[in-house]
Amino acid sequence: MAMGASTVASDAEVRWSSRLAFVLAATGSAVGLGNIWKFPYVTGAYGGSAFVLVYLLCVAGIGLPLLISEVMLGRLGRGSPVHSIGAVARAAGRSGAWSAVGKLGVVAVLMILTFYSVVGGWTLAYIYFAADARFQAAAGASEGTAAAIGALFSGLLADPWALLLWHSLFMLLTVVIVARGVHGGLERATKVLMPGLFLLLLGLVVYAAVTTDRFAETVSYLFKPEWGNLSATAVLVAMGQAFFSLSLGMAIMLAYGSYLPERFNIGRMALTVAGLDTLVALLAGLAIFPLVFAHGLEPGAGPGLVFISLPIAFADMPAGVLVGGLFFLFVFIAAMTSSISMLEPAVEYLVAERGWRRHRAAWLVAGLVWLVGLGPLLSLNLWSEFKVAGKNLFDLLDFVTANLMLPLGGFLIAVFVGWRLSQPMLREALGMSEAAFRAWHLAIRFVTPVGVAAILAYGLT
Ligand code: PHE
């Protein structure tokens, strides 16, 4: 059901070719640096299990209902995120001003991309380091492997020119793909990536468990409920992490939903995407923390956690050059499938609603993101003294987008879908079983908006 006279992007070619293709692309967006880089380091920084449990609760109670809602709105509205929300609102007799929520999402996601690309650049640098046997070289260093590998990471961050090179390369690769349209490459890349990344992570979990003897400690660190050390900020960050990791925030899942054919069951697909995303994050944690404990690293060390702990393992495992190179290659591809999805909504908006040519839109937006990305990039070295509320630009952007903007957008979407759209309309749009529909509707009306509002209020006071 396409809505509104100005419906765009409704020709058959821009639909996903199969259910698998959509699940792959949505999972490709969801699984990325958020799972492998950010999840372990925020978990370590906020104390482990209590944080993880709040995160899991947020994924189930807030993330999943919103994921379903966003994909549904995209499919109903059949256009850019901004268009879709406006079209659905008008069709339901509500104010077209709701489309402003889509704009918030598009902007938030571009802001994320500015620092995401910097971190994506680190993965490129690390493919190079792995292939150049830098980790193995560190193993022979007089100060010890862990210290030498830590120095490799801090050396990278301290070098603005190296960061600039990798950040530029990362953005360039992203824009080349987006400029050519979402299909083809994206689907193919994800098809190879997902099983590959999954198997490699599983292998690393086994390796870390066998070689370090710290697996039991890790499981209890990650899952044993101990609420004592849970701060209000930790709860806020855990919710933000759920939004970040599932790519929720009004733009991406809406844009991808707009390519979704009528007959696919949104509920089941959302469950698959959320399940895979969570699984990858937990696997990353299970692979990393045994190494962190065994090598005396600090769990709360911050953004370098993955880039330090795993290379220590690569340094002394057999075929470490190959395994390390492959690992960072997979992480890089996972980051690319996410960064592509971040650029796409803005490009879709400019093409569909402003009549721009795709190439021009993609290059212009990407150029702007690249330029703004120099801020977080330089905040890691030359501008590290410049802080707002105790945070450098990099951390500030991360905090404001993931923990404030995405939840705010999610809250508004929940209110819109739960309280402004009629039940018969939603029931028809989703085509779920009655029991599943009821559970979802209850969540999107109450659990999600109240949960987000409560956590925002609690975390910010
Ligand atoms: N979900 C992606 C990841 O985990 C990042 C992302 C955040 C993508 C927000 C889109 C929007 O890496």
GROMACS .gro file of C-alpha atoms and ligand atoms in nm:
model
  473
    1MET     CA    1   0.000   0.000   0.000
    2ALA     CA    2   0.174   0.315  -0.120
    3MET     CA    3   0.053   0.634   0.035
    4GLY     CA    4   0.028   0.989  -0.081
    5ALA     CA    5   0.043   1.137  -0.427
    6SER     CA    6   0.411   1.215  -0.404
    7THR     CA    7   0.509   0.858  -0.329
    8VAL     CA    8   0.850   0.785  -0.462
    9ALA     CA    9   1.076   0.488  -0.496
   10SER     CA   10   0.786   0.258  -0.564
   11ASP     CA   11   0.913   0.102  -0.884
   12ALA     CA   12   0.981  -0.267  -0.867
   13GLU     CA   13   1.358  -0.254  -0.906
   14VAL     CA   14   1.415  -0.078  -0.582
   15ARG     CA   15   1.253  -0.353  -0.378
   16TRP     CA   16   1.465  -0.611  -0.198
   17SER     CA   17   1.493  -0.918  -0.410
   18SER     CA   18   1.420  -1.159  -0.127
   19ARG     CA   19   1.347  -1.173   0.240
   20LEU     CA   20   1.704  -1.282   0.296
   21ALA     CA   21   1.828  -0.973   0.116
   22PHE     CA   22   1.641  -0.744   0.350
   23VAL     CA   23   1.747  -0.932   0.661
   24LEU     CA   24   2.105  -0.922   0.539
   25ALA     CA   25   2.101  -0.551   0.469
   26ALA     CA   26   1.928  -0.464   0.796
   27THR     CA   27   2.166  -0.690   0.984
   28GLY     CA   28   2.452  -0.537   0.788
   29SER     CA   29   2.348  -0.197   0.917
   30ALA     CA   30   2.297  -0.318   1.272
   31VAL     CA   31   2.612  -0.526   1.305
   32GLY     CA   32   2.918  -0.308   1.295
   33LEU     CA   33   3.159  -0.120   1.514
   34GLY     CA   34   2.876  -0.086   1.765
   35ASN     CA   35   2.898  -0.456   1.838
   36ILE     CA   36   3.268  -0.525   1.813
   37TRP     CA   37   3.428  -0.197   1.912
   38LYS     CA   38   3.174  -0.013   2.126
   39PHE     CA   39   2.989  -0.284   2.313
   40PRO     CA   40   3.297  -0.437   2.481
   41TYR     CA   41   3.447  -0.101   2.570
   42VAL     CA   42   3.133   0.053   2.721
   43THR     CA   43   3.064  -0.272   2.903
   44GLY     CA   44   3.412  -0.254   3.052
   45ALA     CA   45   3.383   0.115   3.128
   46TYR     CA   46   3.050   0.075   3.309
   47GLY     CA   47   3.137  -0.228   3.514
   48GLY     CA   48   3.022  -0.542   3.335
   49SER     CA   49   2.719  -0.757   3.408
   50ALA     CA   50   2.468  -0.503   3.538
   51PHE     CA   51   2.534  -0.289   3.233
   52VAL     CA   52   2.495  -0.590   3.003
   53LEU     CA   53   2.166  -0.689   3.164
   54VAL     CA   54   2.020  -0.339   3.130
   55TYR     CA   55   2.138  -0.340   2.771
   56LEU     CA   56   1.961  -0.670   2.703
   57LEU     CA   57   1.642  -0.542   2.866
   58CYS     CA   58   1.657  -0.231   2.650
   59VAL     CA   59   1.704  -0.438   2.335
   60ALA     CA   60   1.397  -0.645   2.418
   61GLY     CA   61   1.163  -0.386   2.564
   62ILE     CA   62   1.261  -0.076   2.369
   63GLY     CA   63   1.470  -0.179   2.071
   64LEU     CA   64   1.262  -0.461   1.927
   65PRO     CA   65   0.924  -0.283   1.936
   66LEU     CA   66   1.086   0.024   1.779
   67LEU     CA   67   1.262  -0.178   1.514
   68ILE     CA   68   0.927  -0.326   1.411
   69SER     CA   69   0.770   0.022   1.411
   70GLU     CA   70   1.038   0.180   1.200
   71VAL     CA   71   1.041  -0.090   0.937
   72MET     CA   72   0.662  -0.074   0.925
   73LEU     CA   73   0.658   0.304   0.882
   74GLY     CA   74   0.910   0.275   0.603
   75ARG     CA   75   0.706   0.015   0.421
   76LEU     CA   76   0.383   0.213   0.465
   77GLY     CA   77   0.532   0.542   0.354
   78ARG     CA   78   0.751   0.408   0.076
   79GLY     CA   79   0.991   0.697   0.058
   80SER     CA   80   1.275   0.865   0.240
   81PRO     CA   81   1.247   0.860   0.620
   82VAL     CA   82   1.123   1.216   0.621
   83HIS     CA   83   0.866   1.148   0.353
   84SER     CA   84   0.748   0.819   0.504
   85ILE     CA   85   0.657   0.956   0.843
   86GLY     CA   86   0.479   1.256   0.692
   87ALA     CA   87   0.288   1.040   0.445
   88VAL     CA   88   0.176   0.793   0.711
   89ALA     CA   89   0.074   1.077   0.942
   90ARG     CA   90  -0.136   1.246   0.676
   91ALA     CA   91  -0.297   0.918   0.566
   92ALA     CA   92  -0.397   0.863   0.927
   93GLY     CA   93  -0.539   1.215   0.954
   94ARG     CA   94  -0.253   1.341   1.171
   95SER     CA   95  -0.025   1.639   1.129
   96GLY     CA   96   0.241   1.618   0.860
   97ALA     CA   97   0.472   1.789   1.109
   98TRP     CA   98   0.557   1.442   1.242
   99SER     CA   99   0.797   1.420   0.950
  100ALA     CA  100   1.029   1.645   1.155
  101VAL     CA  101   1.106   1.330   1.355
  102GLY     CA  102   1.251   1.184   1.037
  103LYS     CA  103   1.470   1.490   0.996
  104LEU     CA  104   1.603   1.453   1.349
  105GLY     CA  105   1.694   1.095   1.265
  106VAL     CA  106   1.870   1.183   0.941
  107VAL     CA  107   2.079   1.447   1.117
  108ALA     CA  108   2.163   1.225   1.416
  109VAL     CA  109   2.281   0.948   1.193
  110LEU     CA  110   2.505   1.181   0.989
  111MET     CA  111   2.655   1.310   1.313
  112ILE     CA  112   2.732   0.952   1.412
  113LEU     CA  113   2.896   0.892   1.079
  114THR     CA  114   3.147   1.173   1.142
  115PHE     CA  115   3.322   0.980   1.420
  116TYR     CA  116   3.218   0.635   1.299
  117SER     CA  117   3.429   0.694   0.992
  118VAL     CA  118   3.728   0.782   1.209
  119VAL     CA  119   3.695   0.448   1.391
  120GLY     CA  120   3.629   0.273   1.060
  121GLY     CA  121   3.964   0.418   0.959
  122TRP     CA  122   4.128   0.248   1.258
  123THR     CA  123   4.007  -0.088   1.126
  124LEU     CA  124   4.174  -0.009   0.792
  125ALA     CA  125   4.495   0.085   0.968
  126TYR     CA  126   4.478  -0.241   1.161
  127ILE     CA  127   4.438  -0.451   0.847
  128TYR     CA  128   4.762  -0.292   0.739
  129PHE     CA  129   4.929  -0.342   1.079
  130ALA     CA  130   4.825  -0.708   1.081
  131ALA     CA  131   4.956  -0.772   0.730
  132ASP     CA  132   5.277  -0.588   0.815
  133ALA     CA  133   5.325  -0.826   1.113
  134ARG     CA  134   5.332  -0.533   1.356
  135PHE     CA  135   5.164  -0.740   1.626
  136GLN     CA  136   5.429  -1.010   1.595
  137ALA     CA  137   5.699  -0.744   1.605
  138ALA     CA  138   5.547  -0.613   1.927
  139ALA     CA  139   5.572  -0.959   2.078
  140GLY     CA  140   5.950  -0.928   2.068
  141ALA     CA  141   5.959  -0.580   2.221
  142SER     CA  142   6.158  -0.528   2.538
  143GLU     CA  143   5.871  -0.353   2.721
  144GLY     CA  144   5.647  -0.661   2.676
  145THR     CA  145   5.379  -0.749   2.422
  146ALA     CA  146   5.085  -0.578   2.590
  147ALA     CA  147   5.271  -0.251   2.638
  148ALA     CA  148   5.406  -0.251   2.284
  149ILE     CA  149   5.063  -0.320   2.137
  150GLY     CA  150   4.913  -0.049   2.355
  151ALA     CA  151   5.177   0.187   2.218
  152LEU     CA  152   5.083   0.091   1.864
  153PHE     CA  153   4.728   0.207   1.931
  154SER     CA  154   4.817   0.527   2.111
  155GLY     CA  155   5.071   0.598   1.837
  156LEU     CA  156   4.797   0.578   1.577
  157LEU     CA  157   4.569   0.813   1.770
  158ALA     CA  158   4.849   1.061   1.824
  159ASP     CA  159   4.920   1.088   1.452
  160PRO     CA  160   4.667   1.320   1.284
  161TRP     CA  161   4.805   1.254   0.934
  162ALA     CA  162   4.769   0.879   0.963
  163LEU     CA  163   4.418   0.918   1.102
  164LEU     CA  164   4.334   1.156   0.821
  165LEU     CA  165   4.452   0.909   0.561
  166TRP     CA  166   4.244   0.622   0.701
  167HIS     CA  167   3.936   0.833   0.773
  168SER     CA  168   3.946   0.969   0.417
  169LEU     CA  169   3.985   0.625   0.270
  170PHE     CA  170   3.696   0.493   0.474
  171MET     CA  171   3.463   0.776   0.367
  172LEU     CA  172   3.573   0.741   0.008
  173LEU     CA  173   3.485   0.373  -0.001
  174THR     CA  174   3.149   0.445   0.161
  175VAL     CA  175   3.053   0.714  -0.085
  176VAL     CA  176   3.157   0.516  -0.390
  177ILE     CA  177   2.914   0.242  -0.291
  178VAL     CA  178   2.629   0.474  -0.194
  179ALA     CA  179   2.663   0.677  -0.513
  180ARG     CA  180   2.594   0.365  -0.714
  181GLY     CA  181   2.273   0.271  -0.528
  182VAL     CA  182   2.197   0.035  -0.242
  183HIS     CA  183   2.163  -0.290  -0.428
  184GLY     CA  184   2.409  -0.543  -0.554
  185GLY     CA  185   2.735  -0.485  -0.375
  186LEU     CA  186   2.571  -0.433  -0.041
  187GLU     CA  187   2.374  -0.755  -0.051
  188ARG     CA  188   2.668  -0.955  -0.180
  189ALA     CA  189   2.914  -0.816   0.073
  190THR     CA  190   2.682  -0.890   0.361
  191LYS     CA  191   2.616  -1.244   0.247
  192VAL     CA  192   2.985  -1.331   0.275
  193LEU     CA  193   3.055  -1.115   0.573
  194MET     CA  194   2.793  -1.239   0.817
  195PRO     CA  195   2.888  -1.606   0.828
  196GLY     CA  196   3.256  -1.518   0.806
  197LEU     CA  197   3.252  -1.273   1.092
  198PHE     CA  198   3.038  -1.504   1.298
  199LEU     CA  199   3.267  -1.804   1.254
  200LEU     CA  200   3.580  -1.604   1.317
  201LEU     CA  201   3.437  -1.458   1.638
  202LEU     CA  202   3.333  -1.802   1.751
  203GLY     CA  203   3.685  -1.926   1.682
  204LEU     CA  204   3.831  -1.637   1.882
  205VAL     CA  205   3.598  -1.710   2.175
  206VAL     CA  206   3.723  -2.069   2.177
  207TYR     CA  207   4.084  -1.958   2.140
  208ALA     CA  208   4.056  -1.707   2.424
  209ALA     CA  209   3.881  -1.961   2.645
  210VAL     CA  210   4.136  -2.235   2.582
  211THR     CA  211   4.452  -2.030   2.602
  212THR     CA  212   4.372  -1.801   2.893
  213ASP     CA  213   4.178  -2.003   3.145
  214ARG     CA  214   3.966  -1.694   3.214
  215PHE     CA  215   3.643  -1.796   3.046
  216ALA     CA  216   3.445  -1.868   3.364
  217GLU     CA  217   3.555  -1.535   3.506
  218THR     CA  218   3.442  -1.365   3.185
  219VAL     CA  219   3.100  -1.528   3.189
  220SER     CA  220   3.040  -1.415   3.543
  221TYR     CA  221   3.180  -1.069   3.465
  222LEU     CA  222   2.932  -1.034   3.179
  223PHE     CA  223   2.623  -1.207   3.309
  224LYS     CA  224   2.617  -1.252   3.685
  225PRO     CA  225   2.363  -1.001   3.814
  226GLU     CA  226   2.529  -0.759   4.053
  227TRP     CA  227   2.333  -0.441   4.063
  228GLY     CA  228   2.546  -0.264   4.318
  229ASN     CA  229   2.779  -0.093   4.076
  230LEU     CA  230   2.516   0.040   3.837
  231SER     CA  231   2.522   0.418   3.806
  232ALA     CA  232   2.249   0.632   3.649
  233THR     CA  233   2.484   0.718   3.365
  234ALA     CA  234   2.546   0.349   3.305
  235VAL     CA  235   2.173   0.293   3.255
  236LEU     CA  236   2.158   0.581   3.010
  237VAL     CA  237   2.459   0.454   2.818
  238ALA     CA  238   2.318   0.100   2.810
  239MET     CA  239   2.000   0.230   2.650
  240GLY     CA  240   2.200   0.444   2.408
  241GLN     CA  241   2.402   0.138   2.317
  242ALA     CA  242   2.082  -0.052   2.234
  243PHE     CA  243   1.974   0.228   2.000
  244PHE     CA  244   2.319   0.259   1.848
  245SER     CA  245   2.370  -0.110   1.795
  246LEU     CA  246   2.030  -0.172   1.637
  247SER     CA  247   2.064   0.137   1.414
  248LEU     CA  248   1.748   0.282   1.565
  249GLY     CA  249   1.691   0.651   1.538
  250MET     CA  250   1.430   0.703   1.275
  251ALA     CA  251   1.629   0.698   0.961
  252ILE     CA  252   1.791   0.374   0.867
  253MET     CA  253   1.536   0.108   0.934
  254LEU     CA  254   1.276   0.342   0.786
  255ALA     CA  255   1.478   0.382   0.470
  256TYR     CA  256   1.537   0.009   0.443
  257GLY     CA  257   1.173  -0.070   0.523
  258SER     CA  258   1.068   0.141   0.229
  259TYR     CA  259   1.221  -0.115  -0.003
  260LEU     CA  260   1.039  -0.405   0.162
  261PRO     CA  261   0.774  -0.595  -0.035
  262GLU     CA  262   0.427  -0.631   0.118
  263ARG     CA  263   0.429  -0.998   0.186
  264PHE     CA  264   0.719  -1.018   0.429
  265ASN     CA  265   0.654  -1.064   0.798
  266ILE     CA  266   0.810  -0.767   0.975
  267GLY     CA  267   0.791  -0.912   1.325
  268ARG     CA  268   0.987  -1.220   1.243
  269MET     CA  269   1.248  -1.029   1.046
  270ALA     CA  270   1.296  -0.776   1.325
  271LEU     CA  271   1.345  -1.059   1.572
  272THR     CA  272   1.611  -1.212   1.348
  273VAL     CA  273   1.796  -0.883   1.306
  274ALA     CA  274   1.788  -0.798   1.677
  275GLY     CA  275   1.888  -1.153   1.768
  276LEU     CA  276   2.188  -1.163   1.535
  277ASP     CA  277   2.300  -0.818   1.641
  278THR     CA  278   2.291  -0.911   2.009
  279LEU     CA  279   2.464  -1.240   1.946
  280VAL     CA  280   2.756  -1.073   1.768
  281ALA     CA  281   2.798  -0.822   2.051
  282LEU     CA  282   2.800  -1.094   2.315
  283LEU     CA  283   3.045  -1.304   2.117
  284ALA     CA  284   3.276  -1.006   2.087
  285GLY     CA  285   3.259  -0.964   2.464
  286LEU     CA  286   3.327  -1.333   2.524
  287ALA     CA  287   3.629  -1.323   2.295
  288ILE     CA  288   3.777  -1.004   2.433
  289PHE     CA  289   3.740  -1.014   2.810
  290PRO     CA  290   3.932  -1.338   2.874
  291LEU     CA  291   4.227  -1.169   2.701
  292VAL     CA  292   4.173  -0.848   2.894
  293PHE     CA  293   4.187  -1.037   3.224
  294ALA     CA  294   4.471  -1.267   3.127
  295HIS     CA  295   4.697  -0.983   3.014
  296GLY     CA  296   4.621  -0.750   3.299
  297LEU     CA  297   4.450  -0.488   3.081
  298GLU     CA  298   4.206  -0.244   3.229
  299PRO     CA  299   3.843  -0.337   3.128
  300GLY     CA  300   3.751   0.031   3.150
  301ALA     CA  301   4.041   0.140   2.932
  302GLY     CA  302   3.810   0.297   2.675
  303PRO     CA  303   3.784   0.299   2.296
  304GLY     CA  304   4.110   0.113   2.244
  305LEU     CA  305   3.999  -0.206   2.421
  306VAL     CA  306   3.938  -0.419   2.110
  307PHE     CA  307   4.235  -0.273   1.926
  308ILE     CA  308   4.468  -0.373   2.208
  309SER     CA  309   4.331  -0.697   2.354
  310LEU     CA  310   4.284  -0.897   2.034
  311PRO     CA  311   4.618  -0.802   1.872
  312ILE     CA  312   4.792  -0.939   2.180
  313ALA     CA  313   4.632  -1.273   2.098
  314PHE     CA  314   4.714  -1.238   1.728
  315ALA     CA  315   5.076  -1.171   1.820
  316ASP     CA  316   5.132  -1.515   1.960
  317MET     CA  317   4.882  -1.742   1.792
  318PRO     CA  318   4.990  -1.957   1.498
  319ALA     CA  319   4.906  -1.786   1.166
  320GLY     CA  320   4.840  -1.467   1.361
  321VAL     CA  321   4.914  -1.250   1.058
  322LEU     CA  322   4.641  -1.421   0.863
  323VAL     CA  323   4.386  -1.445   1.144
  324GLY     CA  324   4.450  -1.088   1.257
  325GLY     CA  325   4.430  -0.955   0.905
  326LEU     CA  326   4.111  -1.144   0.836
  327PHE     CA  327   3.955  -1.028   1.162
  328PHE     CA  328   4.013  -0.660   1.094
  329LEU     CA  329   3.904  -0.707   0.735
  330PHE     CA  330   3.573  -0.850   0.853
  331VAL     CA  331   3.529  -0.574   1.108
  332PHE     CA  332   3.604  -0.321   0.839
  333ILE     CA  333   3.339  -0.470   0.607
  334ALA     CA  334   3.091  -0.478   0.895
  335ALA     CA  335   3.167  -0.110   0.955
  336MET     CA  336   3.121  -0.034   0.585
  337THR     CA  337   2.779  -0.196   0.566
  338SER     CA  338   2.682   0.023   0.862
  339SER     CA  339   2.834   0.343   0.730
  340ILE     CA  340   2.663   0.292   0.395
  341SER     CA  341   2.335   0.270   0.582
  342MET     CA  342   2.410   0.595   0.762
  343LEU     CA  343   2.471   0.789   0.444
  344GLU     CA  344   2.175   0.638   0.262
  345PRO     CA  345   1.881   0.813   0.436
  346ALA     CA  346   2.011   1.165   0.368
  347VAL     CA  347   2.091   1.072   0.010
  348GLU     CA  348   1.751   0.911  -0.034
  349TYR     CA  349   1.591   1.228   0.099
  350LEU     CA  350   1.780   1.460  -0.138
  351VAL     CA  351   1.718   1.237  -0.438
  352ALA     CA  352   1.352   1.162  -0.373
  353GLU     CA  353   1.233   1.491  -0.234
  354ARG     CA  354   1.469   1.750  -0.368
  355GLY     CA  355   1.521   1.594  -0.709
  356TRP     CA  356   1.901   1.576  -0.680
  357ARG     CA  357   2.102   1.332  -0.881
  358ARG     CA  358   2.219   1.041  -0.667
  359HIS     CA  359   2.586   1.094  -0.738
  360ARG     CA  360   2.577   1.459  -0.649
  361ALA     CA  361   2.379   1.398  -0.329
  362ALA     CA  362   2.608   1.119  -0.214
  363TRP     CA  363   2.931   1.308  -0.278
  364LEU     CA  364   2.806   1.628  -0.123
  365VAL     CA  365   2.675   1.472   0.198
  366ALA     CA  366   2.979   1.248   0.231
  367GLY     CA  367   3.209   1.545   0.177
  368LEU     CA  368   3.037   1.733   0.453
  369VAL     CA  369   3.054   1.437   0.690
  370TRP     CA  370   3.423   1.391   0.608
  371LEU     CA  371   3.491   1.757   0.685
  372VAL     CA  372   3.301   1.758   1.014
  373GLY     CA  373   3.478   1.431   1.097
  374LEU     CA  374   3.803   1.625   1.121
  375GLY     CA  375   3.670   1.763   1.452
  376PRO     CA  376   3.648   1.429   1.635
  377LEU     CA  377   3.965   1.318   1.456
  378LEU     CA  378   4.170   1.610   1.583
  379SER     CA  379   4.013   1.584   1.928
  380LEU     CA  380   4.217   1.263   1.968
  381ASN     CA  381   4.544   1.451   1.939
  382LEU     CA  382   4.595   1.820   1.860
  383TRP     CA  383   4.265   1.934   2.013
  384SER     CA  384   4.259   1.691   2.303
  385GLU     CA  385   4.263   1.977   2.552
  386PHE     CA  386   3.935   2.115   2.422
  387LYS     CA  387   3.661   1.966   2.636
  388VAL     CA  388   3.293   2.024   2.696
  389ALA     CA  389   3.147   1.878   3.015
  390GLY     CA  390   3.469   1.681   3.059
  391LYS     CA  391   3.445   1.517   2.717
  392ASN     CA  392   3.650   1.571   2.405
  393LEU     CA  393   3.467   1.624   2.075
  394PHE     CA  394   3.481   1.256   1.987
  395ASP     CA  395   3.319   1.142   2.312
  396LEU     CA  396   3.078   1.432   2.311
  397LEU     CA  397   2.942   1.349   1.966
  398ASP     CA  398   2.906   0.986   2.064
  399PHE     CA  399   2.728   1.075   2.388
  400VAL     CA  400   2.488   1.329   2.241
  401THR     CA  401   2.385   1.116   1.943
  402ALA     CA  402   2.359   0.769   2.094
  403ASN     CA  403   2.236   0.863   2.438
  404LEU     CA  404   2.019   1.166   2.367
  405MET     CA  405   1.919   1.211   2.003
  406LEU     CA  406   1.845   0.849   1.914
  407PRO     CA  407   1.640   0.786   2.231
  408LEU     CA  408   1.451   1.112   2.181
  409GLY     CA  409   1.365   1.008   1.826
  410GLY     CA  410   1.266   0.665   1.952
  411PHE     CA  411   1.039   0.817   2.213
  412LEU     CA  412   0.863   1.029   1.951
  413ILE     CA  413   0.824   0.736   1.715
  414ALA     CA  414   0.673   0.526   1.994
  415VAL     CA  415   0.424   0.801   2.077
  416PHE     CA  416   0.338   0.847   1.711
  417VAL     CA  417   0.289   0.478   1.635
  418GLY     CA  418   0.141   0.379   1.970
  419TRP     CA  419  -0.092   0.672   2.026
  420ARG     CA  420  -0.153   0.839   1.691
  421LEU     CA  421  -0.211   0.548   1.454
  422SER     CA  422  -0.523   0.335   1.480
  423GLN     CA  423  -0.511  -0.029   1.581
  424PRO     CA  424  -0.684  -0.158   1.266
  425MET     CA  425  -0.434   0.029   1.051
  426LEU     CA  426  -0.139  -0.111   1.245
  427ARG     CA  427  -0.282  -0.460   1.248
  428GLU     CA  428  -0.316  -0.456   0.873
  429ALA     CA  429   0.025  -0.301   0.819
  430LEU     CA  430   0.204  -0.561   1.027
  431GLY     CA  431   0.006  -0.875   0.951
  432MET     CA  432   0.135  -1.046   1.266
  433SER     CA  433  -0.043  -1.312   1.467
  434GLU     CA  434  -0.292  -1.164   1.713
  435ALA     CA  435  -0.088  -1.256   2.019
  436ALA     CA  436   0.230  -1.108   1.875
  437PHE     CA  437   0.044  -0.795   1.770
  438ARG     CA  438  -0.099  -0.744   2.118
  439ALA     CA  439   0.238  -0.786   2.282
  440TRP     CA  440   0.400  -0.545   2.039
  441HIS     CA  441   0.121  -0.288   2.071
  442LEU     CA  442   0.139  -0.294   2.447
  443ALA     CA  443   0.514  -0.246   2.431
  444ILE     CA  444   0.508   0.041   2.185
  445ARG     CA  445   0.233   0.224   2.377
  446PHE     CA  446   0.371   0.182   2.726
  447VAL     CA  447   0.695  -0.004   2.778
  448THR     CA  448   0.897   0.175   2.512
  449PRO     CA  449   0.797   0.541   2.566
  450VAL     CA  450   0.784   0.514   2.944
  451GLY     CA  451   1.111   0.324   2.950
  452VAL     CA  452   1.292   0.577   2.734
  453ALA     CA  453   1.150   0.876   2.922
  454ALA     CA  454   1.233   0.726   3.260
  455ILE     CA  455   1.587   0.638   3.163
  456LEU     CA  456   1.648   0.979   3.007
  457ALA     CA  457   1.516   1.150   3.318
  458TYR     CA  458   1.710   0.924   3.553
  459GLY     CA  459   2.031   0.932   3.355
  460LEU     CA  460   2.038   1.307   3.309
  461THR     CA  461   1.969   1.415   3.664
  462PHE     N1  462   2.441  -0.015   1.429
  462PHE     C1  463   2.568   0.024   1.380
  462PHE     C2  464   2.677  -0.050   1.456
  462PHE     O1  465   2.651  -0.117   1.548
  462PHE     C3  466   2.595   0.170   1.392
  462PHE     C4  467   2.482   0.258   1.357
  462PHE     C5  468   2.431   0.345   1.450
  462PHE     C6  469   2.429   0.256   1.231
  462PHE     C7  470   2.325   0.428   1.422
  462PHE     C8  471   2.325   0.337   1.201
  462PHE     C9  472   2.273   0.424   1.296
  462PHE     O2  473   2.791  -0.039   1.425
   0.00000   0.00000   0.00000
